PDB file of C-alpha atoms in Angstrom:
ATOM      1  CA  UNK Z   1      13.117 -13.906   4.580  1.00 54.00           C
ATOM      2  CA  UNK Z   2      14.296 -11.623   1.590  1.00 55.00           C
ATOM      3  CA  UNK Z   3      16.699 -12.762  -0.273  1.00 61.00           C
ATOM      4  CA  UNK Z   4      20.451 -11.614  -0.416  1.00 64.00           C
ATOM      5  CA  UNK Z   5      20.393  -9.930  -4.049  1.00 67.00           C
ATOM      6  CA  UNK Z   6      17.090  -7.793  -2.736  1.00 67.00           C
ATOM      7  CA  UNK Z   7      18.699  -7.148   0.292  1.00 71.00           C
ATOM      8  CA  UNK Z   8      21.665  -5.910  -1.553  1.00 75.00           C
ATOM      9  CA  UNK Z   9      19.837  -4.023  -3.829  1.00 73.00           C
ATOM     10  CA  UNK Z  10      18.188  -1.982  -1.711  1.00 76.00           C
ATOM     11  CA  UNK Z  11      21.261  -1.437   0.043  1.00 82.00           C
ATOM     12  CA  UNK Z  12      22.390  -0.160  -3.168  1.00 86.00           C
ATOM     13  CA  UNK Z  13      19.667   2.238  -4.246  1.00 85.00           C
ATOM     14  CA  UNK Z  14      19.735   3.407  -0.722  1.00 87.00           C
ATOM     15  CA  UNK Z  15      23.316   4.483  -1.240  1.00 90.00           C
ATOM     16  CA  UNK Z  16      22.520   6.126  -4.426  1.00 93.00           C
ATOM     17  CA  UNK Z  17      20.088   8.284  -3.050  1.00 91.00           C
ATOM     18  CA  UNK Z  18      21.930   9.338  -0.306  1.00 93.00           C
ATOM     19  CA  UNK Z  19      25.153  10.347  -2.479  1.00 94.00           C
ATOM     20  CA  UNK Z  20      22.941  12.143  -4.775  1.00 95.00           C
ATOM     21  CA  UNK Z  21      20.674  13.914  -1.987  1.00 93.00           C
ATOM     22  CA  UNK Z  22      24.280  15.015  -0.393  1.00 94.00           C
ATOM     23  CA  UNK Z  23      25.646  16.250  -3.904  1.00 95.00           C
ATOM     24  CA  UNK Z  24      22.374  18.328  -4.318  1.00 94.00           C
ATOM     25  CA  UNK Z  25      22.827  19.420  -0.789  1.00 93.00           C
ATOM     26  CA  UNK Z  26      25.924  20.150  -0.800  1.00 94.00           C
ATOM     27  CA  UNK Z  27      25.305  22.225  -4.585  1.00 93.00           C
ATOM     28  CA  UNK Z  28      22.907  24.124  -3.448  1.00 89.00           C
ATOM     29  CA  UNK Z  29      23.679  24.826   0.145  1.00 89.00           C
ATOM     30  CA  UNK Z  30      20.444  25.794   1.429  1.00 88.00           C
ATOM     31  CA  UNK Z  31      18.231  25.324   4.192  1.00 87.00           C
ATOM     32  CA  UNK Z  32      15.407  23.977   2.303  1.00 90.00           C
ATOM     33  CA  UNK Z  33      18.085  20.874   1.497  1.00 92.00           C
ATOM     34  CA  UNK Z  34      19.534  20.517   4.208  1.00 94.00           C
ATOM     35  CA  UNK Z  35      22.054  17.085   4.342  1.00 94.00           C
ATOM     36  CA  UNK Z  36      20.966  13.393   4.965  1.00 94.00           C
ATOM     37  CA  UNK Z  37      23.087  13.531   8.221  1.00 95.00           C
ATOM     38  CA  UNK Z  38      21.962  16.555   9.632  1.00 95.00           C
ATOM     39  CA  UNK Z  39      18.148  14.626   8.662  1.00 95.00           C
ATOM     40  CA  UNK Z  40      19.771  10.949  10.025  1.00 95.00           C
ATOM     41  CA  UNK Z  41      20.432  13.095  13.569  1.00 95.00           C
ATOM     42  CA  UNK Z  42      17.220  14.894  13.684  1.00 95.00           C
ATOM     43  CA  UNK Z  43      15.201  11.738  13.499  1.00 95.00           C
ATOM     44  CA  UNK Z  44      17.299   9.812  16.219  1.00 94.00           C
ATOM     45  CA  UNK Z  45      16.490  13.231  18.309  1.00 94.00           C
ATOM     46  CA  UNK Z  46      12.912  13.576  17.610  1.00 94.00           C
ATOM     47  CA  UNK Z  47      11.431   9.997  16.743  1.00 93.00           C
ATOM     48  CA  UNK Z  48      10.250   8.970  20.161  1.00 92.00           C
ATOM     49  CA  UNK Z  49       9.434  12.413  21.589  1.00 91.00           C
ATOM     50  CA  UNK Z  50       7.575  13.580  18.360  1.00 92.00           C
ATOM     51  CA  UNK Z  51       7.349  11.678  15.609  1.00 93.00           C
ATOM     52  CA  UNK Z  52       6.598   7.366  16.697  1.00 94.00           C
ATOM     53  CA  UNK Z  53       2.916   8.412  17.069  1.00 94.00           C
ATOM     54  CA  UNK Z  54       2.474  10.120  13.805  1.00 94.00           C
ATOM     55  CA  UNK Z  55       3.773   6.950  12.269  1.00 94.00           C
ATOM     56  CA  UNK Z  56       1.694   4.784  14.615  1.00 94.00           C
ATOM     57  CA  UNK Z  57      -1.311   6.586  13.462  1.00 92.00           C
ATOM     58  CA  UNK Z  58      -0.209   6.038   9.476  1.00 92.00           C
ATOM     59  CA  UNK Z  59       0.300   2.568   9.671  1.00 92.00           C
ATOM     60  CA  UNK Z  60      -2.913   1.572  11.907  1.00 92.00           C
ATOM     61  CA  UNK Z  61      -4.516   3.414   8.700  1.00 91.00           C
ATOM     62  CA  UNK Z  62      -2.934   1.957   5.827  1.00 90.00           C
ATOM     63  CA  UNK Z  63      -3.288  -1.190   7.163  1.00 91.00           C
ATOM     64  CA  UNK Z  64      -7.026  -1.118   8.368  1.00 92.00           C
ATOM     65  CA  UNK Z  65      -7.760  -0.039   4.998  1.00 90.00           C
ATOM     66  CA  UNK Z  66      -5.364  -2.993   3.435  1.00 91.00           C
ATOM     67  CA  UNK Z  67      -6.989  -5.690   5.463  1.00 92.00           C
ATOM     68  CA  UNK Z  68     -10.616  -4.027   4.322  1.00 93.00           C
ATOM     69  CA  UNK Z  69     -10.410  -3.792   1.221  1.00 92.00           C
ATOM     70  CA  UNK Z  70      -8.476  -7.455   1.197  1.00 92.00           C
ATOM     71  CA  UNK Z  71     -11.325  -8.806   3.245  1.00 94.00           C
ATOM     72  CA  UNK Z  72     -13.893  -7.518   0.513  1.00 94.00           C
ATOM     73  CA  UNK Z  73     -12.374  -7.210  -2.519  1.00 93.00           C
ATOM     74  CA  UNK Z  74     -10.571 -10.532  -2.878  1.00 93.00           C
ATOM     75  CA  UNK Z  75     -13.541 -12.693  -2.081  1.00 93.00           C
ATOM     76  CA  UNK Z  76     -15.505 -10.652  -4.688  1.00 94.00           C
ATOM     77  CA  UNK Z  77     -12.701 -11.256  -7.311  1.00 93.00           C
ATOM     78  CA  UNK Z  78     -11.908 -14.914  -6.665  1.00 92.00           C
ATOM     79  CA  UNK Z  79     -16.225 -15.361  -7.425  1.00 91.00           C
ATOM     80  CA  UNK Z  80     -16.118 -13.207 -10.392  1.00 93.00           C
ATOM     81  CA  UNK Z  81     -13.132 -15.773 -11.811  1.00 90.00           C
ATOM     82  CA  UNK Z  82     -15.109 -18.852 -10.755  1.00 87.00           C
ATOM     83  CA  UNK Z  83     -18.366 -17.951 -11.991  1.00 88.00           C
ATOM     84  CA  UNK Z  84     -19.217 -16.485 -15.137  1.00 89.00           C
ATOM     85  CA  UNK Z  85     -22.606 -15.683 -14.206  1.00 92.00           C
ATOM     86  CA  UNK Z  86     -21.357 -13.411 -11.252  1.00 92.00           C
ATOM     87  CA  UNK Z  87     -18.292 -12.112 -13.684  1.00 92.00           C
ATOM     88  CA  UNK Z  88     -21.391 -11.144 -16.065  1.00 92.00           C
ATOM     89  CA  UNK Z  89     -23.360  -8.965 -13.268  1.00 92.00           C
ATOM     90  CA  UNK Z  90     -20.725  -7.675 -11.541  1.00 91.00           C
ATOM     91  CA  UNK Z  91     -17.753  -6.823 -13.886  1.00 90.00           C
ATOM     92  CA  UNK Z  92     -20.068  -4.128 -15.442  1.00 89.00           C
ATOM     93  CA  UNK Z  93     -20.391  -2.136 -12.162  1.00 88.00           C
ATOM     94  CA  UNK Z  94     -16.634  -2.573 -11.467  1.00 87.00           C
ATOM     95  CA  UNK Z  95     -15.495  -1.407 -15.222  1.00 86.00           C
ATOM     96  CA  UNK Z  96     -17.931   1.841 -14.468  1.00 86.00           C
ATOM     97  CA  UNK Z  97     -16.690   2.848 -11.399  1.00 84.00           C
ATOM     98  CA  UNK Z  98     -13.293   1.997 -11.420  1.00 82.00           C
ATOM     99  CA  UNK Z  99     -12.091   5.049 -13.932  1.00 81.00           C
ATOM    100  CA  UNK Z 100     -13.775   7.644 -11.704  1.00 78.00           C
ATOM    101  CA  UNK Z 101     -10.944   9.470 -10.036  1.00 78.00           C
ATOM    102  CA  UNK Z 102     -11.749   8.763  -6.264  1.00 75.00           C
ATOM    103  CA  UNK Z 103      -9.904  11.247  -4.893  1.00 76.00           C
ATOM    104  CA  UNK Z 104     -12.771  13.323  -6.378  1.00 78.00           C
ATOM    105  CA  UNK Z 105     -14.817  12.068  -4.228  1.00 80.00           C
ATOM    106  CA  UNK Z 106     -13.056  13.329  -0.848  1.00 79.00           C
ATOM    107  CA  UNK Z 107     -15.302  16.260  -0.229  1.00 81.00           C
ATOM    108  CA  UNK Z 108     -18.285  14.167  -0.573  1.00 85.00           C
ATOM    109  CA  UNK Z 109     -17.156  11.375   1.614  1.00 86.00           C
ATOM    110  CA  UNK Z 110     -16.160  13.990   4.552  1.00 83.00           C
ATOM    111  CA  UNK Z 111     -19.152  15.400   4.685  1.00 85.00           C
ATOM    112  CA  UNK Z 112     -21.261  12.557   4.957  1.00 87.00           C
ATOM    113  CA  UNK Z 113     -18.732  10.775   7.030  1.00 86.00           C
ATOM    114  CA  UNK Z 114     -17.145  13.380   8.968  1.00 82.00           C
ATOM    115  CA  UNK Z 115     -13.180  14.361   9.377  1.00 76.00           C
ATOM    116  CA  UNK Z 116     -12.456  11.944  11.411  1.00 80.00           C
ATOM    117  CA  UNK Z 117     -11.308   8.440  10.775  1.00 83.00           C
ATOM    118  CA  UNK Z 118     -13.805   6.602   8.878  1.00 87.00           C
ATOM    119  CA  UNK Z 119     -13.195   9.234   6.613  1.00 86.00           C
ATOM    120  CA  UNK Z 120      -9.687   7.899   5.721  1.00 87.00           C
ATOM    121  CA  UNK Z 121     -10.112   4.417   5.527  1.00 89.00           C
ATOM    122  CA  UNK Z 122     -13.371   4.785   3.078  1.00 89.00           C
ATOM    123  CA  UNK Z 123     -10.855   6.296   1.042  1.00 87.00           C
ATOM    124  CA  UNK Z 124      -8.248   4.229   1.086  1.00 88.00           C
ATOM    125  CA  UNK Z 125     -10.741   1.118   0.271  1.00 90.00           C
ATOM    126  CA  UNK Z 126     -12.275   2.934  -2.209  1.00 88.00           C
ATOM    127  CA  UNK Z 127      -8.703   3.769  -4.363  1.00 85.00           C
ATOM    128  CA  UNK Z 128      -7.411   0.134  -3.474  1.00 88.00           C
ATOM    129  CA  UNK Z 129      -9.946  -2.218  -3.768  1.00 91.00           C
ATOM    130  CA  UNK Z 130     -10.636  -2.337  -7.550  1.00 90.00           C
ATOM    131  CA  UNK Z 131      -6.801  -3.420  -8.115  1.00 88.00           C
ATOM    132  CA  UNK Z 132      -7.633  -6.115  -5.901  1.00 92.00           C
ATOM    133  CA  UNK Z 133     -10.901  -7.239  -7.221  1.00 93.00           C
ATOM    134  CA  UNK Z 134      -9.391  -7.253 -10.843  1.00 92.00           C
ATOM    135  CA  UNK Z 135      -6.495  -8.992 -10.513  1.00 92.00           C
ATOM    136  CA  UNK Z 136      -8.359 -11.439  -8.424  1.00 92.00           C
ATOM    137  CA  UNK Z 137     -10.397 -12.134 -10.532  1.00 93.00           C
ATOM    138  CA  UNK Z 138      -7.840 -12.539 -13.457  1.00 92.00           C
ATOM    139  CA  UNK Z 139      -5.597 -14.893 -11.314  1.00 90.00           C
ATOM    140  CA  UNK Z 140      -8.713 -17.362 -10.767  1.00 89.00           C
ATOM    141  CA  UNK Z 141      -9.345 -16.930 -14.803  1.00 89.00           C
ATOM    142  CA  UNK Z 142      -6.147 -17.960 -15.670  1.00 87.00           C
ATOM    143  CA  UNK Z 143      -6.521 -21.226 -14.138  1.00 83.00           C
ATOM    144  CA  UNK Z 144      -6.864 -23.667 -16.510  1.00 83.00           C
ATOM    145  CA  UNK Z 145     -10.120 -25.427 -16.431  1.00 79.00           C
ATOM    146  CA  UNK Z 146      -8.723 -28.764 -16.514  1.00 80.00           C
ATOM    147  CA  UNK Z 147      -7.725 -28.448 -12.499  1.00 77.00           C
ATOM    148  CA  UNK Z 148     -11.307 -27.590 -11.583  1.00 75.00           C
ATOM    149  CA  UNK Z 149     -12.762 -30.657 -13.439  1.00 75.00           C
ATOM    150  CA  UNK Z 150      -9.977 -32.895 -12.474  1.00 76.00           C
ATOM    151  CA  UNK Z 151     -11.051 -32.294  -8.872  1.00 73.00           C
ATOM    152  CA  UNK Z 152     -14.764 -32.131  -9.116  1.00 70.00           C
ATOM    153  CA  UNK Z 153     -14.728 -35.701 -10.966  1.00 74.00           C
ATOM    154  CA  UNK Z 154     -12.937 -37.016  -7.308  1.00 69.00           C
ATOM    155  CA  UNK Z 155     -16.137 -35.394  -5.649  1.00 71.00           C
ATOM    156  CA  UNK Z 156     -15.055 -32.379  -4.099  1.00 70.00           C
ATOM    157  CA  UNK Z 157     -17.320 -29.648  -3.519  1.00 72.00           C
ATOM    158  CA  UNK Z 158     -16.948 -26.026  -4.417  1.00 75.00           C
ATOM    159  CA  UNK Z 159     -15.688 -25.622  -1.181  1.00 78.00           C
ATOM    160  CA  UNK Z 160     -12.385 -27.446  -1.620  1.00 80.00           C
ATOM    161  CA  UNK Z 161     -12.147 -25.949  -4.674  1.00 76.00           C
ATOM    162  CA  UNK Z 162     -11.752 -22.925  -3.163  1.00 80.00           C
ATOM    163  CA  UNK Z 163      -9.064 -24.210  -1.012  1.00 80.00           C
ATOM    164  CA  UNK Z 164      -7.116 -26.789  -2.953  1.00 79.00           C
ATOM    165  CA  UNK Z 165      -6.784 -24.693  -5.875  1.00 80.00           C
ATOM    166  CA  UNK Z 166      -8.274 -21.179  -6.350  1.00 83.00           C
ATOM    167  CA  UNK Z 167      -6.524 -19.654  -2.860  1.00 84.00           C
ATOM    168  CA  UNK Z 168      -3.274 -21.676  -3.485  1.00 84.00           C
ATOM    169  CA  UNK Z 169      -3.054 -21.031  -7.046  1.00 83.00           C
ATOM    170  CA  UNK Z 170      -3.816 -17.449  -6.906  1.00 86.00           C
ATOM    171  CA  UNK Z 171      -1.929 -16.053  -4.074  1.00 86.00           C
ATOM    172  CA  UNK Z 172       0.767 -14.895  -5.623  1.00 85.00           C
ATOM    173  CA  UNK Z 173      -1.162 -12.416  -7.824  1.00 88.00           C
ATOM    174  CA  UNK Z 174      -3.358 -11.140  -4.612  1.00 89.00           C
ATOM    175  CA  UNK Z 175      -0.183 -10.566  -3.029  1.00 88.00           C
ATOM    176  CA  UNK Z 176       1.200  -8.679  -6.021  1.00 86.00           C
ATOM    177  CA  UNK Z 177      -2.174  -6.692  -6.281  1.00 87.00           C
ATOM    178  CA  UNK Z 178      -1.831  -5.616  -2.169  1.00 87.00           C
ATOM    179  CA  UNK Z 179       1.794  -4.606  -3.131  1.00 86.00           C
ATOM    180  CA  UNK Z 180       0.578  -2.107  -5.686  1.00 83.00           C
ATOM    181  CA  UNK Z 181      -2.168  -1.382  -3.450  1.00 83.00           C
ATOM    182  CA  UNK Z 182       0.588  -0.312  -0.701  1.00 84.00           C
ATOM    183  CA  UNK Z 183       2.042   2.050  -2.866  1.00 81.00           C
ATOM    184  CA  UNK Z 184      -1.516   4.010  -3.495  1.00 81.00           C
ATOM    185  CA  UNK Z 185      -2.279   3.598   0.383  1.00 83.00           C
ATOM    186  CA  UNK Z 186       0.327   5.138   1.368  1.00 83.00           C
ATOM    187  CA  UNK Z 187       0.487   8.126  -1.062  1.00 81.00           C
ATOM    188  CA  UNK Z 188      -3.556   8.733  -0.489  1.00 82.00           C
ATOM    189  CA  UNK Z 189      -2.763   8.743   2.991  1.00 82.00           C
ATOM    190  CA  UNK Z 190      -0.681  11.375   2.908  1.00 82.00           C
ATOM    191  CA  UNK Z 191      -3.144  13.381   1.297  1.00 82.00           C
ATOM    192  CA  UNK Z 192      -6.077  12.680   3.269  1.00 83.00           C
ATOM    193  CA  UNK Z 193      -4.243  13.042   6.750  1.00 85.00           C
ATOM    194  CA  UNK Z 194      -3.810  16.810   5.599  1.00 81.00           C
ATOM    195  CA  UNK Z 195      -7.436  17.303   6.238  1.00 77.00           C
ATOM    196  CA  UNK Z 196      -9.373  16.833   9.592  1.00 75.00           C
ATOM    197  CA  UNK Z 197      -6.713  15.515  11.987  1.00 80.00           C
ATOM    198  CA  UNK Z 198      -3.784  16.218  14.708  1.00 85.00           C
ATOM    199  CA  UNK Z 199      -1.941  13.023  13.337  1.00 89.00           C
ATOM    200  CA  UNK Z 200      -0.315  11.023  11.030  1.00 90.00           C
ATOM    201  CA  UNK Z 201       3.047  11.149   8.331  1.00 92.00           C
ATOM    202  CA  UNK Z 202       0.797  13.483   6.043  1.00 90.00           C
ATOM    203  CA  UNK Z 203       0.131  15.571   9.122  1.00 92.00           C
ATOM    204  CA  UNK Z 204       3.224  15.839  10.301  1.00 94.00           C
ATOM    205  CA  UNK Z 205       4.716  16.688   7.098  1.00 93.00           C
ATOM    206  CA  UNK Z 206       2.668  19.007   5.916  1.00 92.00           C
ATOM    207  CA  UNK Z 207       2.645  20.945   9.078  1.00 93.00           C
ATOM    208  CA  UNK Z 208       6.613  20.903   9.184  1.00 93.00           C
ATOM    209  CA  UNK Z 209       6.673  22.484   6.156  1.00 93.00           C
ATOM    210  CA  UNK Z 210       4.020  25.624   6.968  1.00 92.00           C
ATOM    211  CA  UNK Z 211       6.449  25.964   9.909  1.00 92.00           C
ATOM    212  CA  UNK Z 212       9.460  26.227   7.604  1.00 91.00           C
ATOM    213  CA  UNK Z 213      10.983  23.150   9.561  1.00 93.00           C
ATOM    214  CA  UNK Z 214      12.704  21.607   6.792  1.00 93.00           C
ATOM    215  CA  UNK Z 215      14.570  19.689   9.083  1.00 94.00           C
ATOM    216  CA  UNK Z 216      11.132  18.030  10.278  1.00 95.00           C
ATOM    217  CA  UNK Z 217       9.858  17.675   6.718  1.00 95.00           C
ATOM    218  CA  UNK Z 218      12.359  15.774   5.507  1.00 95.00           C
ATOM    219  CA  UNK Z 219      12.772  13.517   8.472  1.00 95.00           C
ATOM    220  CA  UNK Z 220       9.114  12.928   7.570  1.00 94.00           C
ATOM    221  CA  UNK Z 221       9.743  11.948   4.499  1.00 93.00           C
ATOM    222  CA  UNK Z 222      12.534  10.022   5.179  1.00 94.00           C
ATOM    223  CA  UNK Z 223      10.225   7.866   7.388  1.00 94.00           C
ATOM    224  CA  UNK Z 224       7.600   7.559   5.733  1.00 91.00           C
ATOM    225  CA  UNK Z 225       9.410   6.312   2.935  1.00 89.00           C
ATOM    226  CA  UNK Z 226      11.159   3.428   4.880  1.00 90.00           C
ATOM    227  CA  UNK Z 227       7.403   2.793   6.319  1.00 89.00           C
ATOM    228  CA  UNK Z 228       6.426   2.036   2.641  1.00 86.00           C
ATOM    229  CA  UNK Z 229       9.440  -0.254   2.444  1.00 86.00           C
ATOM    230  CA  UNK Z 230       9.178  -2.473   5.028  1.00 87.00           C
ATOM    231  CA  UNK Z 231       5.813  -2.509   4.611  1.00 87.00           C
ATOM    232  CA  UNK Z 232       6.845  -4.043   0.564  1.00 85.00           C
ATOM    233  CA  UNK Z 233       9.342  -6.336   2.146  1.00 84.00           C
ATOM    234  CA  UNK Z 234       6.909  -7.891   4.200  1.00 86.00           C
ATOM    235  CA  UNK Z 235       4.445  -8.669   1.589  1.00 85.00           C
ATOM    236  CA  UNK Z 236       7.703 -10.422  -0.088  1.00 82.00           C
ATOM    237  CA  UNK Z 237       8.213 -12.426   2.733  1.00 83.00           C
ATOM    238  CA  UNK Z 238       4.893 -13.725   2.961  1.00 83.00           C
ATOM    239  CA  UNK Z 239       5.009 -14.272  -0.260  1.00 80.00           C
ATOM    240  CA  UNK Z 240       8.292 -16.439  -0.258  1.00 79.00           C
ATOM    241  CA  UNK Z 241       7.037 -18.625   2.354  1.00 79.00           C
ATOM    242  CA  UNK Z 242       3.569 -19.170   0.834  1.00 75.00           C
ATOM    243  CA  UNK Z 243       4.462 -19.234  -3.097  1.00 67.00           C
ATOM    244  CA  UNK Z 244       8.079 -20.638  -2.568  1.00 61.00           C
ATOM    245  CA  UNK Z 245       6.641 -22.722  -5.755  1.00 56.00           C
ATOM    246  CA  UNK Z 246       6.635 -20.098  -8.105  1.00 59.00           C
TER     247      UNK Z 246
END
């Protein structure tokens, strides 16, 4: 579980918000920002009806393309820290394509994919999976040398190596790296579920706000938002109960 201070901070910041959203709303009085409670009771009226399979549809998405590009990249990066060989042949090919702004590539991956799903998740992998690799990679590096030796000289095999000290001892900074990674799911999500589909936060969003339903938008928003946090607080969770030692 969380801990009480980051339970009470975000209790906190959540306060803040909402005092400053109403003073701005309450400034301004207009309809394009409109108050949190007139948002809080739109959402309790339209969640189930209209909005729980738009954020059904987000988080199957962000965390397909999570568990892909977790699947692949971490694997790649714990190698690359073991071996300096594979860190030689590989980290050129990473350093090359990772500054090449993906969301570039959009318009070429929808046309040879298609605007349907596949779409989506390529893209997510694509913008996530280097921050994985690298830090990865890094977090085996870091290791001192010392551990591996210390092991292999009781006979164990690169195997256990693996498991009694690379996964353990790294952890921590994968899970750091898929918390970052979150953050640029989610926001690259939003921008790819404008194109090519009926569903989804972005979606639903972005067509609130051609229908000059601000009410809608901002619920949207609003949801989305606390999607991206719980989705945060689990990855500290998991963390506390499998790096309690750090």
């Amino acid at each position: 579980m969380l801990s009480k201070e980051k339970w009470q901070g975000a209790l906190y910041s959540f306060v803040i918000v909402i005092i400053l959203w109403a003073m701005v709303s309450w400034l301004l009085r207009l309809p394009i920002v409109p108050s949190p409670y007139a948002v809080a009771v739109n959402i309790t009226a339209i969640f189930h009806s209209r909005m729980e399979i738009h954020v059904l549809y987000s988080l199957a998405r962000i965390l397909e393309g999570i568990a892909i590009a977790v699947l692949t990249g971490v694997p790649v990066g714990f190698l690359m820290g073991y071996s300096e060989k594979i860190n030689r042949l590989l980290s050129p090919l990473v350093y090359f394509t990772y500054p090449i702004p993906k969301i570039a590539l959009l318009p070429v991956i929808m046309l040879l994919f298609g605007l349907g799903e596949a779409s989506k998740l390529i893209m997510i992998v694509l913008i996530v999976i280097f921050q994985i690799i690298i830090t990865s990679r890094d977090a085996v590096k870091g290791i001192p040398r010392e551990i591996f030796r210390s092991l292999q000289s009781l006979g164990a095999g690169k195997r256990q190596v693996f498991t009694e000290i690379i996964i353990p001892a790294a952890l921590s900074d994968v899970l750091t790296s898929i918390r970052l990674a979150l953050g640029t799911a989610v926001s690259i999500l939003f921008f790819t579920e404008t194109f090519g589909t009926e569903y989804g936060m972005g979606y639903f969003i972005m067509d609130s706000w051609m229908r000059v339903n601000y009410l809608d938008m901002y619920a949207g928003i609003v949801v989305l938002s606390f999607m991206g946090f719980f989705l945060f607080a689990a990855i500290d969770i998991i963390e506390n109960r499998t790096s309690c030692w750090r």
